[in-house]
mmCIF file of C-alpha atoms in Angstrom:
data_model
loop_
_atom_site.group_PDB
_atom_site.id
_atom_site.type_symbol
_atom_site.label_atom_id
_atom_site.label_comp_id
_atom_site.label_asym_id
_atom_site.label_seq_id
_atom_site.Cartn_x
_atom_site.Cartn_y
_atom_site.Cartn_z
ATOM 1 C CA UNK C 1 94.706 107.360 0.495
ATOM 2 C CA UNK C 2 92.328 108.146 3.006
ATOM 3 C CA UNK C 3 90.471 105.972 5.762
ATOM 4 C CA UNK C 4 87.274 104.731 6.984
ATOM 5 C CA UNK C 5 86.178 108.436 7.036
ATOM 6 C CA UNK C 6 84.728 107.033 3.056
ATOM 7 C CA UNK C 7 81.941 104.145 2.654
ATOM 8 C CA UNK C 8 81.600 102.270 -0.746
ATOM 9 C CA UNK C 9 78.410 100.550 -0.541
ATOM 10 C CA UNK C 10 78.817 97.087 -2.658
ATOM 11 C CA UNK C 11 75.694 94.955 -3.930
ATOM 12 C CA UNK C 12 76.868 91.407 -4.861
ATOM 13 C CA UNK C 13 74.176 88.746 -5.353
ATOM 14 C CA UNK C 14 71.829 90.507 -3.569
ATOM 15 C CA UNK C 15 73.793 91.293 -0.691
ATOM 16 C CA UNK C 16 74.719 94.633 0.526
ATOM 17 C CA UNK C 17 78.362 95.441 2.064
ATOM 18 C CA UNK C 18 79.758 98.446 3.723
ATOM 19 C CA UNK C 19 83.620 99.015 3.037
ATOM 20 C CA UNK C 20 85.907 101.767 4.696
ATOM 21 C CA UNK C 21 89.475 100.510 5.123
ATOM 22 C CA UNK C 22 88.588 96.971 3.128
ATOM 23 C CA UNK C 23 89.180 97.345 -0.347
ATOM 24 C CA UNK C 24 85.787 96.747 -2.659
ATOM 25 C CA UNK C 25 88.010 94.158 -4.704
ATOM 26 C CA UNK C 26 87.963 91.908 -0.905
ATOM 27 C CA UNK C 27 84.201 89.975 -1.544
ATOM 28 C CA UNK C 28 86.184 88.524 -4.878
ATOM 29 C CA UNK C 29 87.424 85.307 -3.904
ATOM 30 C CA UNK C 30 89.888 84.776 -6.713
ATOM 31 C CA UNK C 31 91.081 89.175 -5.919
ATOM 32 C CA UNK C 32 94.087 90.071 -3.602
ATOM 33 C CA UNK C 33 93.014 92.756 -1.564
ATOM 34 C CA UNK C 34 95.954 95.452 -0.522
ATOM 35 C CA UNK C 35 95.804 98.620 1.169
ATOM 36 C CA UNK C 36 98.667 101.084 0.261
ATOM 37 C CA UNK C 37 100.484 103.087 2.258
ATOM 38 C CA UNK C 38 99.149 106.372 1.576
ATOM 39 C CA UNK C 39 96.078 104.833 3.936
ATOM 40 C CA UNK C 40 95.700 105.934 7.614
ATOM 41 C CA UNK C 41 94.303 102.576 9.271
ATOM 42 C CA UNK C 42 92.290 102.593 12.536
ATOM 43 C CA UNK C 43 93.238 98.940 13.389
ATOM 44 C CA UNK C 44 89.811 98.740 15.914
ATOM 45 C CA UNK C 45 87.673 100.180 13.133
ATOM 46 C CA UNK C 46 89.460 97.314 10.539
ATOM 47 C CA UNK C 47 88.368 94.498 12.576
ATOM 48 C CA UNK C 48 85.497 95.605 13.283
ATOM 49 C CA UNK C 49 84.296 95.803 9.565
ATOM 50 C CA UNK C 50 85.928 92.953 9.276
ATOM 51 C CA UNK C 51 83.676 90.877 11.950
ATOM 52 C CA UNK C 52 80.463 92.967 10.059
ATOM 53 C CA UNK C 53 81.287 91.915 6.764
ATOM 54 C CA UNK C 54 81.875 88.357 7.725
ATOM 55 C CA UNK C 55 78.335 88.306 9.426
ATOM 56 C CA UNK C 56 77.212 88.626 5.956
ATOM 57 C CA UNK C 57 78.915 86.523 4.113
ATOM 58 C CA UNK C 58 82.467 87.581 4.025
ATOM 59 C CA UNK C 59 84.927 84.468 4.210
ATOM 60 C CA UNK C 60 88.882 83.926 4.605
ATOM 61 C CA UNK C 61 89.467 87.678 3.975
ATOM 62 C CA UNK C 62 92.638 87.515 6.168
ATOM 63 C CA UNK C 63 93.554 85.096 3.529
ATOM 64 C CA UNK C 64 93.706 87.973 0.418
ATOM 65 C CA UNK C 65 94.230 91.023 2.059
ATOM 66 C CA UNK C 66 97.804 92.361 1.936
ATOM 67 C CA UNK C 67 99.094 95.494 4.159
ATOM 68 C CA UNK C 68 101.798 98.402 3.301
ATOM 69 C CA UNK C 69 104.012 98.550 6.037
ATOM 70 C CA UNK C 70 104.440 102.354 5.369
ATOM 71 C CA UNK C 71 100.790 102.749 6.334
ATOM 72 C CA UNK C 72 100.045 105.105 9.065
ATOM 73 C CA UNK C 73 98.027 104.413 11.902
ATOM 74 C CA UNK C 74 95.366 106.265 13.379
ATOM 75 C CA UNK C 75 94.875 106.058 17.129
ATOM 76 C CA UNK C 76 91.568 106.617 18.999
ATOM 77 C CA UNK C 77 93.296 109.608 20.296
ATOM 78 C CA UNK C 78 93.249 110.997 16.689
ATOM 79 C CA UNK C 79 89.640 110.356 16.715
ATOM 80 C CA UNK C 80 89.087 112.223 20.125
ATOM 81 C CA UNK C 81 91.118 115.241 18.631
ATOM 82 C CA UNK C 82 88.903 115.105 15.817
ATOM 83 C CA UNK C 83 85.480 115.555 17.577
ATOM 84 C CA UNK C 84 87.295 118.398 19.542
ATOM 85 C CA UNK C 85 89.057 120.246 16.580
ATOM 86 C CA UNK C 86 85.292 120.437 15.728
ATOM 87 C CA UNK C 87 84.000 121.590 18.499
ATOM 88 C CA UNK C 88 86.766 123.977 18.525
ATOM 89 C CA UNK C 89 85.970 125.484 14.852
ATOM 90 C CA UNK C 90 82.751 125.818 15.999
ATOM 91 C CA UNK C 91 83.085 128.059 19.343
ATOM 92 C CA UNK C 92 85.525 130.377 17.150
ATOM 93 C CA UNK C 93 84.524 130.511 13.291
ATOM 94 C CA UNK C 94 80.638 129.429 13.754
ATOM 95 C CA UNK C 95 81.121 126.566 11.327
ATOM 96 C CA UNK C 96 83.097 123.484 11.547
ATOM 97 C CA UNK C 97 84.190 121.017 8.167
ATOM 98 C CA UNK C 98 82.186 118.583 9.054
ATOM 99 C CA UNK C 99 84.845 116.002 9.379
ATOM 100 C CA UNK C 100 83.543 112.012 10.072
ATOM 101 C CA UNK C 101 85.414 112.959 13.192
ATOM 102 C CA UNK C 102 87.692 109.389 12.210
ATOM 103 C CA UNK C 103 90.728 111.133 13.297
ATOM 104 C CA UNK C 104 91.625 111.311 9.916
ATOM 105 C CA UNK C 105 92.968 114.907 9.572
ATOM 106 C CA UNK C 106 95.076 114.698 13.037
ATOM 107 C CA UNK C 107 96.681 111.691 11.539
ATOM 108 C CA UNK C 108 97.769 112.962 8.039
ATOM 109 C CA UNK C 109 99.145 116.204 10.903
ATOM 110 C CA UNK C 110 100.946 113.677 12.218
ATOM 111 C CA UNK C 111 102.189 112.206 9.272
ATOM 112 C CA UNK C 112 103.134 115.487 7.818
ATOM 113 C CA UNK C 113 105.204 116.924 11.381
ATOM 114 C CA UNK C 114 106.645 113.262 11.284
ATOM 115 C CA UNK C 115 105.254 112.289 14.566
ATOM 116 C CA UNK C 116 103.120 110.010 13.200
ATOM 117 C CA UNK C 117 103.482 106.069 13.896
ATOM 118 C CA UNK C 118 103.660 103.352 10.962
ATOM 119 C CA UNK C 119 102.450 99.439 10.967
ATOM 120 C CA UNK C 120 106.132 98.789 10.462
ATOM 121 C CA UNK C 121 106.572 101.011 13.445
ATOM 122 C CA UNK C 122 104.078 98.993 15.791
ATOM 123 C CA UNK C 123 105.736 95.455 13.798
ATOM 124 C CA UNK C 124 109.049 96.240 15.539
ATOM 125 C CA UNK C 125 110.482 97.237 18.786
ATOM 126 C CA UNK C 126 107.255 97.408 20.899
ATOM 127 C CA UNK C 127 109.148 99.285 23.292
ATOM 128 C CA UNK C 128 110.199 101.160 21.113
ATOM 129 C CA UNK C 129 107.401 102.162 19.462
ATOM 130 C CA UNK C 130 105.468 102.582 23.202
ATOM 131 C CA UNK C 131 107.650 105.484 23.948
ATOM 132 C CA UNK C 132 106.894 107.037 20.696
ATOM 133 C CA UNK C 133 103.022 106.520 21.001
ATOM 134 C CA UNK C 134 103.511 108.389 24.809
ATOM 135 C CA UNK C 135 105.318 111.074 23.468
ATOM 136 C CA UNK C 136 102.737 111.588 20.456
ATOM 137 C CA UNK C 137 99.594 111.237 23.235
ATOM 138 C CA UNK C 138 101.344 114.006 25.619
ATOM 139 C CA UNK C 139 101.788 116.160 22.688
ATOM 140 C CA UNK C 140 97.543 116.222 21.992
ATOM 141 C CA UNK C 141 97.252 116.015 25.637
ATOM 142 C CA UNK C 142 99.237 119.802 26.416
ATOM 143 C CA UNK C 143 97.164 120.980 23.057
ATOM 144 C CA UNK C 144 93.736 119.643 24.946
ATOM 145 C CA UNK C 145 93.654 119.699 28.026
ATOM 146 C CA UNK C 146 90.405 117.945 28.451
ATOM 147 C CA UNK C 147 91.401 115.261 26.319
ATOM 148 C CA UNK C 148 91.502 112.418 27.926
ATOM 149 C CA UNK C 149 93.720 109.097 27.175
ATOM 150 C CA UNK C 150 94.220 105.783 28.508
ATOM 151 C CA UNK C 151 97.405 105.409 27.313
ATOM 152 C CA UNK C 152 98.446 101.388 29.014
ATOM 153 C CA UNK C 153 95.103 100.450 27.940
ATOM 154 C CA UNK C 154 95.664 101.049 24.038
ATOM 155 C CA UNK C 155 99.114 100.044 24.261
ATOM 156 C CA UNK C 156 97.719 96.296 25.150
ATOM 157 C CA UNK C 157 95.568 96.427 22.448
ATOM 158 C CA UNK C 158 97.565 97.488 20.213
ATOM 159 C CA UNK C 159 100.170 94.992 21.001
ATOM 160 C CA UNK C 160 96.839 92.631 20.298
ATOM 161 C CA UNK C 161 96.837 93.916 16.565
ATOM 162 C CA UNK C 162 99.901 93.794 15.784
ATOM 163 C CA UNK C 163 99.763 90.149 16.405
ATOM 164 C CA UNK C 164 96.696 89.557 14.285
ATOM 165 C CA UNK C 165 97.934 91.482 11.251
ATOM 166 C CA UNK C 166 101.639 90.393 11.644
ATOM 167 C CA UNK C 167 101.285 87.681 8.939
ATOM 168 C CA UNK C 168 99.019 90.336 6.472
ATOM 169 C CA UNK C 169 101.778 93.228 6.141
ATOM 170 C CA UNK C 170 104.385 93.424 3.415
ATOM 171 C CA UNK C 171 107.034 96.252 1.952
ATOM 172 C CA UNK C 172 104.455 97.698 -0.313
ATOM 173 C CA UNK C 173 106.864 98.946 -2.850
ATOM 174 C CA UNK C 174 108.318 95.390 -3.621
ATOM 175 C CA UNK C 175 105.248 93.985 -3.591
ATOM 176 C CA UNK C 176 103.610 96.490 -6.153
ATOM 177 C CA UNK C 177 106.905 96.240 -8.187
ATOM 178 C CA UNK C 178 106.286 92.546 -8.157
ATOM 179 C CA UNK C 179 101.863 92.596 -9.368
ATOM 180 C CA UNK C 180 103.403 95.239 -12.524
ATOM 181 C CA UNK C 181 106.743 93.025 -13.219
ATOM 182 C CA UNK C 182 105.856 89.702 -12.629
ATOM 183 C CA UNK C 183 103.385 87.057 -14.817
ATOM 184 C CA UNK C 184 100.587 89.942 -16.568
ATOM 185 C CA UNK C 185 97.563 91.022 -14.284
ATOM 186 C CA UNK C 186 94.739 93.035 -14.009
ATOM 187 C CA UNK C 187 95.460 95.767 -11.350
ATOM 188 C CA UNK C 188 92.457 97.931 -10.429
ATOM 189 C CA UNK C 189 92.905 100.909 -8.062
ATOM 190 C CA UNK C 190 90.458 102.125 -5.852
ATOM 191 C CA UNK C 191 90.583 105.834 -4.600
ATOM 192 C CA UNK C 192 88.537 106.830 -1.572
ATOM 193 C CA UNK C 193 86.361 110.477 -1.827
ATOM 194 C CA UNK C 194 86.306 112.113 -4.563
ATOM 195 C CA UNK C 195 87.681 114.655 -6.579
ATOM 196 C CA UNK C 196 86.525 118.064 -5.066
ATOM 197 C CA UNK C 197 87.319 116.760 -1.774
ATOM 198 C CA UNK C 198 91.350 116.795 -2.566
ATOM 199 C CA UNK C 199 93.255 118.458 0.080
ATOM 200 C CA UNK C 200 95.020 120.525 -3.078
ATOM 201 C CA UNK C 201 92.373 120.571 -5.799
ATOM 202 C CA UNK C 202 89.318 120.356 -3.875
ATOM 203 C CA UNK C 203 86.838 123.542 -2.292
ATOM 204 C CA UNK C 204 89.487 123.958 1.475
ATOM 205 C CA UNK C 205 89.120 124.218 3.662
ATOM 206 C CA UNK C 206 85.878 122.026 2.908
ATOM 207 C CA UNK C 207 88.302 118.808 1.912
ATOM 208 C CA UNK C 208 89.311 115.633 3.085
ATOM 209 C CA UNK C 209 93.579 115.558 4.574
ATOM 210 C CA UNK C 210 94.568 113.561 1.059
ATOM 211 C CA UNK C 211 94.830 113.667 -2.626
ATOM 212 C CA UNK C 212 91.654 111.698 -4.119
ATOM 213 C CA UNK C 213 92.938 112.717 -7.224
ATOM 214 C CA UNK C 214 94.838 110.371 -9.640
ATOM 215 C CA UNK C 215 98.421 111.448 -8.350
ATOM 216 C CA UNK C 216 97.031 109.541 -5.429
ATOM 217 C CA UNK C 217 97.773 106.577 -7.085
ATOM 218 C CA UNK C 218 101.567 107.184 -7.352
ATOM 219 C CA UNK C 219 102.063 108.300 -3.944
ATOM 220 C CA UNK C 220 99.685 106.236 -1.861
ATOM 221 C CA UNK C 221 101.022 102.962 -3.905
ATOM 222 C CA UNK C 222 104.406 103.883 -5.109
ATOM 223 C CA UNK C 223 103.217 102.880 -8.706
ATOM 224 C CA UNK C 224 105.599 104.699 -11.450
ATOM 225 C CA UNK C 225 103.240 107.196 -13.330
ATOM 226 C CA UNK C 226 103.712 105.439 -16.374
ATOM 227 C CA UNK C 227 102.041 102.398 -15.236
ATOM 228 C CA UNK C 228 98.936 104.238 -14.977
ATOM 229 C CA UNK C 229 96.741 103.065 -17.889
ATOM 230 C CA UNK C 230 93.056 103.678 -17.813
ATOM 231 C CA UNK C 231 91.363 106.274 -15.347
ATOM 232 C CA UNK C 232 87.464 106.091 -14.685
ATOM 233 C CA UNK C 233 85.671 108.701 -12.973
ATOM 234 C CA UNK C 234 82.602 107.168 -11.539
ATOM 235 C CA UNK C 235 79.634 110.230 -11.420
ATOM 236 C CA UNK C 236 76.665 110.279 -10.472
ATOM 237 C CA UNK C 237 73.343 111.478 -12.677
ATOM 238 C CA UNK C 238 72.885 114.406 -10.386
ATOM 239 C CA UNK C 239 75.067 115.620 -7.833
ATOM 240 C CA UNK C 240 75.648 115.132 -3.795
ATOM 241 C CA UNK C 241 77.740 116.341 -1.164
ATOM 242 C CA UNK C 242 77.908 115.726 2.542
ATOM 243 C CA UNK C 243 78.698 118.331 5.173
ATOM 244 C CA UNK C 244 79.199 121.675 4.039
ATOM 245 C CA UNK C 245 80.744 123.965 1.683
ATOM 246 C CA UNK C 246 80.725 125.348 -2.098
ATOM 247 C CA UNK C 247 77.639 123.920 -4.178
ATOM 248 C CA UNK C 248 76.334 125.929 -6.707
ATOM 249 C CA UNK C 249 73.634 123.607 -7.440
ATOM 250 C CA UNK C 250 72.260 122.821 -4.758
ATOM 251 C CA UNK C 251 68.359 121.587 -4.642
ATOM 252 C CA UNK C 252 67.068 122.737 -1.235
ATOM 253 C CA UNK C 253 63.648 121.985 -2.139
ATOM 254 C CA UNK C 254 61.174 119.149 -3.185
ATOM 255 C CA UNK C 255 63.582 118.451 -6.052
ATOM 256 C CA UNK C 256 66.530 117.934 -3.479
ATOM 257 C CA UNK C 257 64.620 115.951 -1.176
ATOM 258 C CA UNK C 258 63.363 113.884 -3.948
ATOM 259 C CA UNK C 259 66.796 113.302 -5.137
ATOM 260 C CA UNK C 260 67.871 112.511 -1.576
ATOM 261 C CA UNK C 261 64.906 109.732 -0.685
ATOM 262 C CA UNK C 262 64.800 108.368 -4.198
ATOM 263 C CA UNK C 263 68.833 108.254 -4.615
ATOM 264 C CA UNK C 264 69.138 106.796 -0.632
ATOM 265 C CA UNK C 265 71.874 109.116 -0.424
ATOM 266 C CA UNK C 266 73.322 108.792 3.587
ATOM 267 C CA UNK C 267 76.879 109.219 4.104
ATOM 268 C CA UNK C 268 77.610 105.720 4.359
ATOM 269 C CA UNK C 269 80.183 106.459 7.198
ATOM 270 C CA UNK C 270 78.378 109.326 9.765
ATOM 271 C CA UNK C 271 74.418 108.027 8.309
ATOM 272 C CA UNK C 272 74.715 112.244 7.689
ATOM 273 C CA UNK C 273 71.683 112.938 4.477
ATOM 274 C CA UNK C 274 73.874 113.996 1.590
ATOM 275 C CA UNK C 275 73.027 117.211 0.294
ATOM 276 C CA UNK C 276 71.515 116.981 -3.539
ATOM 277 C CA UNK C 277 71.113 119.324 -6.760
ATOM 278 C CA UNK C 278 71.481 118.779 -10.424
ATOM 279 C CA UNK C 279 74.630 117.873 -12.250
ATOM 280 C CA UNK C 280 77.574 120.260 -11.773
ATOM 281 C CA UNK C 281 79.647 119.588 -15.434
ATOM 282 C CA UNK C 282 81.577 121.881 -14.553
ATOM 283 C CA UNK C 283 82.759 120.368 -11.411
ATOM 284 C CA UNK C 284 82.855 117.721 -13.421
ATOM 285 C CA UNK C 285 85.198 119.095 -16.344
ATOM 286 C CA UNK C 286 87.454 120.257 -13.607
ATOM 287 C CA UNK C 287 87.802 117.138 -12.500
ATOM 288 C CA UNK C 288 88.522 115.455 -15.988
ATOM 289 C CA UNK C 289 90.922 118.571 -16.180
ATOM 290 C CA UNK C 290 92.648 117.228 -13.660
ATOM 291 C CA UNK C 291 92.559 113.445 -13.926
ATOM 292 C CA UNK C 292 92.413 112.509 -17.675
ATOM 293 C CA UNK C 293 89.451 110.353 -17.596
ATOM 294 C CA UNK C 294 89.680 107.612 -20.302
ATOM 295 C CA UNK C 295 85.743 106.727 -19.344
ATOM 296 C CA UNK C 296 83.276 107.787 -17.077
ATOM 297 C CA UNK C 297 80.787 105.735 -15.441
ATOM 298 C CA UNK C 298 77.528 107.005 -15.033
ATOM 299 C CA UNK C 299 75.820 105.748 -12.190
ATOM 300 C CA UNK C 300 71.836 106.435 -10.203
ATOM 301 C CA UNK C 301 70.344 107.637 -13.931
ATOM 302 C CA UNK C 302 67.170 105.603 -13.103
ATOM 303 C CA UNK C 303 66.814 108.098 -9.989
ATOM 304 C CA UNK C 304 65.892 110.864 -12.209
ATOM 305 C CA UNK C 305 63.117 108.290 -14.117
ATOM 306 C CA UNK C 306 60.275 110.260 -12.357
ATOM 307 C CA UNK C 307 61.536 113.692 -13.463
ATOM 308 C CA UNK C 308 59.791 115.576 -16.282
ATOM 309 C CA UNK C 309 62.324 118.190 -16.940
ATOM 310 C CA UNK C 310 65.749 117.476 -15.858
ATOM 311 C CA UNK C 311 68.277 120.572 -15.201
ATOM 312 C CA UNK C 312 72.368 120.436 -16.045
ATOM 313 C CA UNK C 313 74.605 123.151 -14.849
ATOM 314 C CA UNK C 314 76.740 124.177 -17.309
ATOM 315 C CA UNK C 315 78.594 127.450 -16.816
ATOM 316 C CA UNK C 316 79.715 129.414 -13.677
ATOM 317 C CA UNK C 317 79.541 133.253 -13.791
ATOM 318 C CA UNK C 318 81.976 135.335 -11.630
ATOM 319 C CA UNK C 319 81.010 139.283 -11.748
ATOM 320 C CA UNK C 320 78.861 138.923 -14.699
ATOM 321 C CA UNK C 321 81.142 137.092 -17.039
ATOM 322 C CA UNK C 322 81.064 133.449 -18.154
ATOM 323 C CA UNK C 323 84.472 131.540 -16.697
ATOM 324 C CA UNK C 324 86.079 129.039 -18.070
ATOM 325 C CA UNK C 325 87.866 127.561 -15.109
ATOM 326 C CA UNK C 326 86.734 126.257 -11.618
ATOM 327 C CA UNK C 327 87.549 129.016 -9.331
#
């Protein structure tokens, strides 16, 4: 699920590389690489990670990366419609999300009124698919009018694309049926955002337009739940958040800007300063609540090395009384 609204910073010998839409698993030589269907893909922003990442190091990718052709695509119109929808929040509420503006929500709108365009889609009848893509760029033009599109010019690219990742995209279904059926493997899943950020279980409107949560898994891949073995829930020592809403514990001091320089914590994606404070466990036991961790891996303990006293937050009050639920 998701897009390249999420960054996953990966050291490997000494080498730092920024994923969005690649899958962590793609610097592993001997890994294939394949990105579900429950991911919106920006085809530009794909290859253009993809010519990054080789820059440092990255080799025959297009060689291990596999494709869902149920994925959905996200157009640079999307994107546009992002940074306006934000605007737009703005001017009438005084606060926005504080979306990546990656056209990620507009797309998963898309998806969900069943306007939205699949790889499988752009794989077929170009013409086809053209007419579709006009229809779906009039509708956000009527909705704003100052958006504005170049409609013959993306088509060409496009039609560029689809060309390049022809010989990457596969039924996703059969070919997950195949990795759990056929001669034994190690299958590792990798979820971008995390938990509170779930478009059902996370602090909305304050969310990303997916489920991060384990369901995720089942619908984004089309993986039987029963296949699902372990789960890890990766934390970190202290907690972060970027853009706004809900967080109770919150450092907006010394403490939080020490956590914030020391930790290096920048959005990956917008370069945005992530927002710091002390462990949440009960954000934290909500999300086991809701995922079943079989492990946890605790990462960025060092940061807190320079720390004398070190604070946890372990129970949330509502009118006096101690809860024992995330509300």
């Amino acid at each position: 699920q998701g897009g390249n609204n999420a960054g996953h910073t990966v050291v490997v010998d000494g080498k730092e590389y920024d994923f969005h839409l690649f899958p962590s698993g793609i610097i592993n030589p001997k890994a294939i690489s394949f990105i579900g269907n429950g991911v919106v893909i920006h085809l530009p922003g794909l290859f253009e990670e993809a010519e990054k990442n080789e820059k440092k190091g990255l080799k025959d990718w297009e060689k291990r990366l596999i494709i869902s052709d149920r994925a959905h695509l996200v157009f640079d119109f999307h994107q546009a419609v992002d940074g306006l929808q934000e605007v737009q929040r703005q001017a009438q509420e005084g606060k926005n999300i504080g979306t990546t503006k990656k056209g990620i929500g507009p797309t998963y709108s898309s998806k969900a009124a069943r306007t939205g365009l699949r790889i499988c889609d752009l794989l077929s009848d170009f013409d086809e698919f053209s007419s579709r893509f006009k229809n779906l760029a009039q509708q956000y033009k009527s909705m704003f009018p100052t958006l504005e599109i170049d409609i013959e010019g993306q088509l060409k690219k496009l039609k560029g694309y689809a060309e390049k990742i022809r010989p990457m995209v596969r039924d996703g279904v059969y070919f997950m049926y195949e990795a759990l059926h056929g001669s034994p493997k190690k299958i590792l899943v990798e979820g971008a955002n995390a938990a509170l950020l779930d478009i059902d279980f996370g602090t909305y409107p304050f969310v990303t337009s997916s489920n991060c949560t384990v369901g995720g898994v089942c619908t984004g891949l089309g993986v039987p739940p029963q296949h699902v073995g372990d789960v890890y829930g990766v934390v970190k020592a202290y907690t972060t958040r970027v853009g706004i809403g809900a967080f109770p514990t919150e450092q907006i001091n010394e403490i939080g800007d020490l956590l914030q320089s020391r930790g290096h914590e920048w959005g990956v994606t917008t370069g945005r300063k992530r927002r710091c404070g002390w462990l949440d466990l009960v954000i934290l036991k909500y999300a086991h609540m809701i995922n079943g961790f079989t492990a946890l891996a605790l990462t960025k303990l060092d940061i807190l090395d320079v720390l004398d006293e070190i604070k946890i937050g372990v129970a949330y009050k509502l009118g006096g009384k101690r809860i024992p639920y995330f509300p």
